[in-house]
Each structure stands twice: as structure tokens, then as C-alpha cells.
Amino acid sequence: MIFDVGGEKINVMIGENILNSFDKGKKYFIIYQNSLSNELDKVSSNLMDYDIYEAPDGEKAKDVDVALDIIKKMVEKGYTRRDAIISLGGGTISDLSGFVASIYMRGIDLINIPTTLLSMVDASIGGKNGVNFRGIKNVIGTFYQPHMIINDILFLKTLSKEEILNGMGEVIKYSIIMDKDLYNYIVNNKEEILNLNKDNLIFVIESSIKDKMKIVVNDVKETNGLRAVLNFGHTIGHAIESGSEFKIKHGFAISYGMACETQIGINEGIINEDIYYAIKNVLSLYKIEVKLNDIDINKALESIEKDKKRLNNKKIMIPLPISLGEFKIFTMDLDVIKKGFLKCLN
Ligand SMILES: NC(=O)c1ccc[n+]([C@@H]2O[C@H](COP(=O)([O-])OP(=O)(O)OC[C@H]3O[C@@H](n4cnc5c(N)ncnc54)[C@H](O)[C@@H]3O)[C@@H](O)[C@H]2O)c1
């Protein structure tokens, strides 16, 4: 699939064993997640000229010092703007690599090879990147589109069930907010999806990418508010992540957030109850549930207070489904969200 994002063409491929579409004349700097060292040759064996950089696992990779270390190595190895970076790993690696690619010599080609379901359906697409600085998540980052994204589902075979469900949280989000067909598909094909059946996975990944891109192409740099819809469930979701010291994974946290934010919308009389049952139905089908025993409520409330979708006047923009597959962006008082969140916890 080719997408035009603000005049830039992005080639997105999805399939199995498709790691052979590289330009043999280029030199590639591969940034890979250390847990993927056994998979590295699946990529490097298709390249003539390359260097490798092993990034630490998890959020530790998304550090401005790691980004600077990569730049140092690329300078030493003589990389120029004619060369390219390959990102091989989950969302932490695409965030790190995207940031480096955007600033190295004012921009060098970037190929994303996402290896988690979450990064295939979300983090590796859309052109947002971010690294952490002094413990503040994503406080440094840019908008920079990858030139190619290769979604090879062979990587998903080694992923834990929890990580698959983590990615399904975002898939469910697209289905509820903008894609009724995808909702029906994931409800009717649960076994096949969780058994990582090739055709079912490809359908789910392709639908999710098309859904996200529909929004991204119309709001490339988050300037007209449309991208806010991608944050359905994220205000409460981020609160849960923050209140649990990030022990609760993103996809699980936003799943809880989708149900809770919808409940708040129902209590406010702005959306219909049916949609809540649609959300609960799919979450219980996939057994996506969170245990909130150890949550720091003050930290969670502070996260709601600081949500990036807040407006100046103690109000917040909140996207909600008005029916299955259709959304509207509402403006609500922050206090209503906070009270609604506390009600969800009881
Ligand atoms: N820029 C964006 O638009 C965007 C969107 C969503 C999320 N994100 C970011 O993405 C990150 C989360 O992404 P993630 O969930 O992929 O996390 P991650 O990169 O930490 O990967 C999750 C875990 O899966 C392991 N892993 C990766 N590929 C594997 C494979 N093929 N087999 C076995 N294990 C594998 C990793 O080692 C890691 O332990 C967060 O930092 C988040 O901020 C960014």
C-alpha cells in the first residue's frame, strides 16, 4: 500500500517472509532491540552494506543519550544522507530510530520493521516519534515519516500472548471508533487471530493501518485536532499507566480507558449505552482485563490533570464513539473525567 502523507510517499508492506525489498546500492544502519539478536540475520542477510547497533530493551532505548550515541557511531562510520536507517523492534525502537533519522544530517531515509503487534498497528505508522529525558516520557521528539514500513508477521511468532493482547487493545480501539467491519471481524475470528493465522493477522494489521492513516493524512502534524480521535481511551489509559508505574501495559490500560470514558459519556447523557456493551463484549472475548489493586490514585488523577488534550480552561477534548464505528470529539470538564474515573474504580 502506498500512502501520501503531506506530499511524502510511504510504502507499507504486510506479509510473511517479505524482508527482501531493500535497495542493494544503499548502506544501512540497523538499530535493533537486544531481544531480537537471533532475528537480526533475517534482515542483514538481504543487505550488501550495513552496520548494526544493539539498543537496550524497553523504555531504556528511548533515551536521548542512546540517540546521541547512535549519531556518534553513524558519524564515525561515515553515514551520509544517501544512506538509510532500519528500525528493527517494537515501538520503543521505532520511536528511537525515527527521532535519530529525523535529526541525522537534517533527515535520512528510515525503514521501519516493526516486530510487535502494537508497533505494527500503531507505533511504527503516523510519523510521530519521541525519546524520554530526565524521566519525562516522549518530551523530545519530532514528526518524521518513515519511507517504508515492512510488517513481516513472522516476527509475531515469538511474541508472548500478553504482547499480542497489548496490540489488540489498539486494534479494538480502531474498530470501536471508526471501523465496524473490523469490529465484526475480530469478534468472529478470535481463535484464528490469537492462533496467529496468517490471513487473519494480515486482515487485522492492514485494516488498522488503513484506519490510522485515514486520520494521519488529514492531520499530519496534529494541528487541526483530528488526530485526537486516535486517543480514544487514552486519557484514562495514561492515568492507569502512570498510576501503576507503567506496570500495566499500554494496550490493556487504554482498553480499560475506553470502557471507562464511554461510561462517563453515558453518565453525561451524550452517548448511547449500546456502545458500552459492544466494548465490554470484545474486551471480555479477548480476556483483556486489568487488575487495579496497586494503583496510585493521586498519580493517576495528576495524569488526567496534565493530559495533552486539555484546553486552557480546565476542559478537555475527548473523542467518544457515538455508535459502533463512528466518533465525535466532545469537550468535557476535567473534573467530570476525574470524578468519572473514580466512579469506574469502585
Ligand atoms: N510514536 C507513536 O505513534 C507511538 C504509538 C504507540 C506507542 N508508541 C511507543 O511504543 C512503545 C511501546 O511499544 P511496544 O509495545 O512495541 O514496546 P517494546 O518496544 O518495549 O516491545 C515490547 C516487548 O516485546 C519484545 N519484543 C519485540 N519484538 C519481539 C518479538 N518479535 N518476539 C519477542 N519479543 C519481542 C521487546 O523486547 C519488549 O520486551 C512505547 O514507548 C510507546 O510510547 C509510540
PDB file of C-alpha atoms in Angstrom, residues 20-209:
ATOM      1  CA  ASN A  20      13.786  -8.669   0.634  1.00  0.00           C
ATOM      2  CA  SER A  21      12.729  -5.283  -0.689  1.00  0.00           C
ATOM      3  CA  PHE A  22      15.894  -3.315   0.076  1.00  0.00           C
ATOM      4  CA  ASP A  23      17.864  -1.143  -2.325  1.00  0.00           C
ATOM      5  CA  LYS A  24      21.135  -3.072  -2.664  1.00  0.00           C
ATOM      6  CA  GLY A  25      23.073   0.099  -3.527  1.00  0.00           C
ATOM      7  CA  LYS A  26      22.452   1.749  -0.161  1.00  0.00           C
ATOM      8  CA  LYS A  27      24.281   1.476   3.135  1.00  0.00           C
ATOM      9  CA  TYR A  28      22.015   0.695   6.114  1.00  0.00           C
ATOM     10  CA  PHE A  29      22.414   1.416   9.808  1.00  0.00           C
ATOM     11  CA  ILE A  30      20.286  -1.179  11.624  1.00  0.00           C
ATOM     12  CA  ILE A  31      19.064  -0.209  15.084  1.00  0.00           C
ATOM     13  CA  TYR A  32      17.721  -3.392  16.691  1.00  0.00           C
ATOM     14  CA  GLN A  33      16.205  -4.309  20.034  1.00  0.00           C
ATOM     15  CA  ASN A  34      18.564  -6.547  22.019  1.00  0.00           C
ATOM     16  CA  SER A  35      15.881  -9.226  22.428  1.00  0.00           C
ATOM     17  CA  LEU A  36      15.946  -9.632  18.633  1.00  0.00           C
ATOM     18  CA  SER A  37      19.603 -10.559  18.166  1.00  0.00           C
ATOM     19  CA  ASN A  38      18.566 -14.020  16.896  1.00  0.00           C
ATOM     20  CA  GLU A  39      16.342 -12.408  14.268  1.00  0.00           C
ATOM     21  CA  LEU A  40      18.844  -9.859  13.005  1.00  0.00           C
ATOM     22  CA  ASP A  41      20.196 -12.019  10.184  1.00  0.00           C
ATOM     23  CA  LYS A  42      16.683 -12.251   8.686  1.00  0.00           C
ATOM     24  CA  VAL A  43      17.222  -8.591   7.769  1.00  0.00           C
ATOM     25  CA  SER A  44      21.004  -8.298   7.383  1.00  0.00           C
ATOM     26  CA  SER A  45      21.291 -11.325   5.079  1.00  0.00           C
ATOM     27  CA  ASN A  46      19.382  -9.265   2.477  1.00  0.00           C
ATOM     28  CA  LEU A  47      21.776  -6.296   2.607  1.00  0.00           C
ATOM     29  CA  MET A  48      25.145  -5.716   0.919  1.00  0.00           C
ATOM     30  CA  ASP A  49      26.483  -2.999   3.192  1.00  0.00           C
ATOM     31  CA  TYR A  50      25.350  -2.368   6.751  1.00  0.00           C
ATOM     32  CA  ASP A  51      26.265  -1.661  10.380  1.00  0.00           C
ATOM     33  CA  ILE A  52      24.361  -2.717  13.470  1.00  0.00           C
ATOM     34  CA  TYR A  53      23.516  -1.052  16.768  1.00  0.00           C
ATOM     35  CA  GLU A  54      22.051  -3.016  19.669  1.00  0.00           C
ATOM     36  CA  ALA A  55      19.605  -0.895  21.643  1.00  0.00           C
ATOM     37  CA  PRO A  56      18.528  -1.810  25.185  1.00  0.00           C
ATOM     38  CA  ASP A  57      15.158  -3.425  25.814  1.00  0.00           C
ATOM     39  CA  GLY A  58      12.036  -1.477  26.702  1.00  0.00           C
ATOM     40  CA  GLU A  59      11.837   2.221  27.566  1.00  0.00           C
ATOM     41  CA  LYS A  60      15.602   2.359  28.265  1.00  0.00           C
ATOM     42  CA  ALA A  61      16.096   2.511  24.480  1.00  0.00           C
ATOM     43  CA  LYS A  62      14.076   5.716  24.254  1.00  0.00           C
ATOM     44  CA  ASP A  63      16.710   7.881  25.835  1.00  0.00           C
ATOM     45  CA  VAL A  64      18.258  10.992  24.402  1.00  0.00           C
ATOM     46  CA  ASP A  65      21.719   9.657  25.348  1.00  0.00           C
ATOM     47  CA  VAL A  66      21.098   6.474  23.352  1.00  0.00           C
ATOM     48  CA  ALA A  67      20.065   8.652  20.387  1.00  0.00           C
ATOM     49  CA  LEU A  68      23.296  10.682  20.669  1.00  0.00           C
ATOM     50  CA  ASP A  69      25.372   7.500  20.938  1.00  0.00           C
ATOM     51  CA  ILE A  70      23.826   6.240  17.685  1.00  0.00           C
ATOM     52  CA  ILE A  71      24.590   9.538  15.974  1.00  0.00           C
ATOM     53  CA  LYS A  72      28.215   9.312  17.174  1.00  0.00           C
ATOM     54  CA  LYS A  73      28.538   5.808  15.665  1.00  0.00           C
ATOM     55  CA  MET A  74      26.922   6.891  12.391  1.00  0.00           C
ATOM     56  CA  VAL A  75      29.328   9.826  12.072  1.00  0.00           C
ATOM     57  CA  GLU A  76      32.306   7.531  12.792  1.00  0.00           C
ATOM     58  CA  LYS A  77      31.106   5.084  10.118  1.00  0.00           C
ATOM     59  CA  GLY A  78      30.668   7.900   7.593  1.00  0.00           C
ATOM     60  CA  TYR A  79      26.893   7.699   7.032  1.00  0.00           C
ATOM     61  CA  THR A  80      25.514  10.322   4.638  1.00  0.00           C
ATOM     62  CA  ARG A  81      22.040  11.431   3.580  1.00  0.00           C
ATOM     63  CA  ARG A  82      22.157   8.886   0.737  1.00  0.00           C
ATOM     64  CA  ASP A  83      22.122   6.050   3.293  1.00  0.00           C
ATOM     65  CA  ALA A  84      19.271   4.826   5.482  1.00  0.00           C
ATOM     66  CA  ILE A  85      18.354   3.690   8.982  1.00  0.00           C
ATOM     67  CA  ILE A  86      16.488   0.435   9.584  1.00  0.00           C
ATOM     68  CA  SER A  87      14.497   0.157  12.793  1.00  0.00           C
ATOM     69  CA  LEU A  88      14.016  -3.454  13.925  1.00  0.00           C
ATOM     70  CA  GLY A  89      11.972  -3.898  17.088  1.00  0.00           C
ATOM     71  CA  GLY A  90       8.896  -2.789  18.978  1.00  0.00           C
ATOM     72  CA  GLY A  91       7.531   0.730  19.437  1.00  0.00           C
ATOM     73  CA  THR A  92      10.402   1.801  21.643  1.00  0.00           C
ATOM     74  CA  ILE A  93      12.829   1.159  18.773  1.00  0.00           C
ATOM     75  CA  SER A  94      10.707   2.876  16.100  1.00  0.00           C
ATOM     76  CA  ASP A  95      10.407   5.912  18.393  1.00  0.00           C
ATOM     77  CA  LEU A  96      14.176   5.993  18.964  1.00  0.00           C
ATOM     78  CA  SER A  97      15.079   5.329  15.312  1.00  0.00           C
ATOM     79  CA  GLY A  98      12.516   7.796  13.990  1.00  0.00           C
ATOM     80  CA  PHE A  99      13.959  10.526  16.181  1.00  0.00           C
ATOM     81  CA  VAL A 100      17.536   9.783  15.107  1.00  0.00           C
ATOM     82  CA  ALA A 101      16.567   9.555  11.409  1.00  0.00           C
ATOM     83  CA  SER A 102      14.835  12.928  11.604  1.00  0.00           C
ATOM     84  CA  ILE A 103      17.821  14.788  13.024  1.00  0.00           C
ATOM     85  CA  TYR A 104      20.803  12.993  11.462  1.00  0.00           C
ATOM     86  CA  MET A 105      22.078  15.413   8.806  1.00  0.00           C
ATOM     87  CA  ARG A 106      18.601  17.026   8.862  1.00  0.00           C
ATOM     88  CA  GLY A 107      16.942  13.775   7.815  1.00  0.00           C
ATOM     89  CA  ILE A 108      17.968  10.401   6.457  1.00  0.00           C
ATOM     90  CA  ASP A 109      15.724   7.673   4.978  1.00  0.00           C
ATOM     91  CA  LEU A 110      14.004   5.467   7.545  1.00  0.00           C
ATOM     92  CA  ILE A 111      12.680   1.929   7.132  1.00  0.00           C
ATOM     93  CA  ASN A 112      10.557   0.598   9.978  1.00  0.00           C
ATOM     94  CA  ILE A 113      10.428  -3.133  10.546  1.00  0.00           C
ATOM     95  CA  PRO A 114       8.047  -3.425  13.500  1.00  0.00           C
ATOM     96  CA  THR A 115       8.245  -6.676  15.463  1.00  0.00           C
ATOM     97  CA  THR A 116       5.380  -6.313  17.960  1.00  0.00           C
ATOM     98  CA  LEU A 117       1.693  -6.196  17.075  1.00  0.00           C
ATOM     99  CA  LEU A 118       1.435  -2.838  18.853  1.00  0.00           C
ATOM    100  CA  SER A 119       4.165  -1.330  16.718  1.00  0.00           C
ATOM    101  CA  MET A 120       2.699  -2.809  13.503  1.00  0.00           C
ATOM    102  CA  VAL A 121      -0.765  -1.359  14.100  1.00  0.00           C
ATOM    103  CA  ASP A 122       0.254   1.857  15.810  1.00  0.00           C
ATOM    104  CA  ALA A 123       3.768   2.974  16.821  1.00  0.00           C
ATOM    105  CA  SER A 124       5.565   2.446  13.500  1.00  0.00           C
ATOM    106  CA  ILE A 125       2.990   4.419  11.494  1.00  0.00           C
ATOM    107  CA  GLY A 126       1.981   8.055  11.604  1.00  0.00           C
ATOM    108  CA  GLY A 127       5.388   9.696  11.783  1.00  0.00           C
ATOM    109  CA  LYS A 128       5.423  10.642  15.460  1.00  0.00           C
ATOM    110  CA  ASN A 129       8.493   9.744  17.472  1.00  0.00           C
ATOM    111  CA  GLY A 130       9.745  10.539  20.931  1.00  0.00           C
ATOM    112  CA  VAL A 131      12.531   9.921  23.410  1.00  0.00           C
ATOM    113  CA  ASN A 132      12.460  10.334  27.167  1.00  0.00           C
ATOM    114  CA  PHE A 133      14.526  12.929  29.031  1.00  0.00           C
ATOM    115  CA  ARG A 134      15.095  13.009  32.792  1.00  0.00           C
ATOM    116  CA  GLY A 135      12.264  10.557  33.305  1.00  0.00           C
ATOM    117  CA  ILE A 136       9.738  12.563  31.285  1.00  0.00           C
ATOM    118  CA  LYS A 137       8.217  10.337  28.613  1.00  0.00           C
ATOM    119  CA  ASN A 138       8.341  11.483  24.973  1.00  0.00           C
ATOM    120  CA  VAL A 139       9.332  15.034  25.932  1.00  0.00           C
ATOM    121  CA  ILE A 140      11.752  15.255  22.993  1.00  0.00           C
ATOM    122  CA  GLY A 141      10.563  14.243  19.556  1.00  0.00           C
ATOM    123  CA  THR A 142       9.697  15.209  16.017  1.00  0.00           C
ATOM    124  CA  PHE A 143       7.267  14.407  13.251  1.00  0.00           C
ATOM    125  CA  TYR A 144       9.113  12.397  10.615  1.00  0.00           C
ATOM    126  CA  GLN A 145       7.618   9.892   8.218  1.00  0.00           C
ATOM    127  CA  PRO A 146       9.335   6.550   7.545  1.00  0.00           C
ATOM    128  CA  HIS A 147       9.912   5.930   3.841  1.00  0.00           C
ATOM    129  CA  MET A 148       8.991   2.275   4.052  1.00  0.00           C
ATOM    130  CA  ILE A 149       7.308   0.063   6.648  1.00  0.00           C
ATOM    131  CA  ILE A 150       7.726  -3.696   6.363  1.00  0.00           C
ATOM    132  CA  ASN A 151       5.253  -5.646   8.507  1.00  0.00           C
ATOM    133  CA  ASP A 152       6.531  -9.193   8.434  1.00  0.00           C
ATOM    134  CA  ILE A 153       4.230 -11.324  10.558  1.00  0.00           C
ATOM    135  CA  LEU A 154       6.920 -13.957  11.018  1.00  0.00           C
ATOM    136  CA  PHE A 155       8.188 -11.806  13.911  1.00  0.00           C
ATOM    137  CA  LEU A 156       4.900 -12.198  15.775  1.00  0.00           C
ATOM    138  CA  LYS A 157       5.512 -15.925  16.258  1.00  0.00           C
ATOM    139  CA  THR A 158       7.939 -15.324  19.129  1.00  0.00           C
ATOM    140  CA  LEU A 159       5.802 -12.651  20.788  1.00  0.00           C
ATOM    141  CA  SER A 160       4.139 -13.517  24.128  1.00  0.00           C
ATOM    142  CA  LYS A 161       0.343 -13.795  24.311  1.00  0.00           C
ATOM    143  CA  GLU A 162       0.356 -10.730  26.593  1.00  0.00           C
ATOM    144  CA  GLU A 163       2.121  -8.666  23.912  1.00  0.00           C
ATOM    145  CA  ILE A 164      -0.355  -9.860  21.272  1.00  0.00           C
ATOM    146  CA  LEU A 165      -3.239  -8.750  23.514  1.00  0.00           C
ATOM    147  CA  ASN A 166      -1.409  -5.490  24.155  1.00  0.00           C
ATOM    148  CA  GLY A 167      -1.516  -4.800  20.404  1.00  0.00           C
ATOM    149  CA  MET A 168      -5.120  -5.966  20.185  1.00  0.00           C
ATOM    150  CA  GLY A 169      -6.045  -3.138  22.588  1.00  0.00           C
ATOM    151  CA  GLU A 170      -5.206  -0.620  19.831  1.00  0.00           C
ATOM    152  CA  VAL A 171      -6.905  -2.765  17.152  1.00  0.00           C
ATOM    153  CA  ILE A 172     -10.069  -2.791  19.274  1.00  0.00           C
ATOM    154  CA  LYS A 173      -9.799   0.991  19.584  1.00  0.00           C
ATOM    155  CA  TYR A 174      -9.839   1.469  15.785  1.00  0.00           C
ATOM    156  CA  SER A 175     -12.713  -0.989  15.465  1.00  0.00           C
ATOM    157  CA  ILE A 176     -14.916   0.785  18.012  1.00  0.00           C
ATOM    158  CA  ILE A 177     -14.210   4.325  16.966  1.00  0.00           C
ATOM    159  CA  MET A 178     -14.049   4.060  13.179  1.00  0.00           C
ATOM    160  CA  ASP A 179     -14.329   0.563  11.728  1.00  0.00           C
ATOM    161  CA  LYS A 180     -17.453  -1.525  12.346  1.00  0.00           C
ATOM    162  CA  ASP A 181     -16.315  -4.163   9.820  1.00  0.00           C
ATOM    163  CA  LEU A 182     -13.095  -4.627  11.751  1.00  0.00           C
ATOM    164  CA  TYR A 183     -15.125  -4.972  14.971  1.00  0.00           C
ATOM    165  CA  ASN A 184     -17.273  -7.730  13.483  1.00  0.00           C
ATOM    166  CA  TYR A 185     -14.175  -9.393  12.075  1.00  0.00           C
ATOM    167  CA  ILE A 186     -12.285  -9.535  15.351  1.00  0.00           C
ATOM    168  CA  VAL A 187     -15.365 -10.736  17.210  1.00  0.00           C
ATOM    169  CA  ASN A 188     -15.930 -13.535  14.676  1.00  0.00           C
ATOM    170  CA  ASN A 189     -12.301 -14.599  14.215  1.00  0.00           C
ATOM    171  CA  LYS A 190     -10.873 -14.551  17.722  1.00  0.00           C
ATOM    172  CA  GLU A 191      -9.384 -18.074  17.690  1.00  0.00           C
ATOM    173  CA  GLU A 192      -7.723 -17.578  14.298  1.00  0.00           C
ATOM    174  CA  ILE A 193      -6.277 -14.203  15.305  1.00  0.00           C
ATOM    175  CA  LEU A 194      -4.923 -15.438  18.632  1.00  0.00           C
ATOM    176  CA  ASN A 195      -3.523 -18.540  16.894  1.00  0.00           C
ATOM    177  CA  LEU A 196      -1.659 -16.103  14.616  1.00  0.00           C
ATOM    178  CA  ASN A 197      -3.264 -17.400  11.443  1.00  0.00           C
ATOM    179  CA  LYS A 198      -1.570 -15.602   8.554  1.00  0.00           C
ATOM    180  CA  ASP A 199      -4.613 -14.350   6.598  1.00  0.00           C
ATOM    181  CA  ASN A 200      -6.453 -13.208   9.723  1.00  0.00           C
ATOM    182  CA  LEU A 201      -3.436 -11.343  11.054  1.00  0.00           C
ATOM    183  CA  ILE A 202      -2.862  -9.651   7.714  1.00  0.00           C
ATOM    184  CA  PHE A 203      -6.504  -8.504   7.628  1.00  0.00           C
ATOM    185  CA  VAL A 204      -6.294  -7.092  11.164  1.00  0.00           C
ATOM    186  CA  ILE A 205      -2.976  -5.308  10.581  1.00  0.00           C
ATOM    187  CA  GLU A 206      -3.981  -3.919   7.178  1.00  0.00           C
ATOM    188  CA  SER A 207      -7.340  -2.631   8.453  1.00  0.00           C
ATOM    189  CA  SER A 208      -5.710  -0.973  11.462  1.00  0.00           C
ATOM    190  CA  ILE A 209      -3.037   0.707   9.342  1.00  0.00           C
TER     191      ILE A 209
END
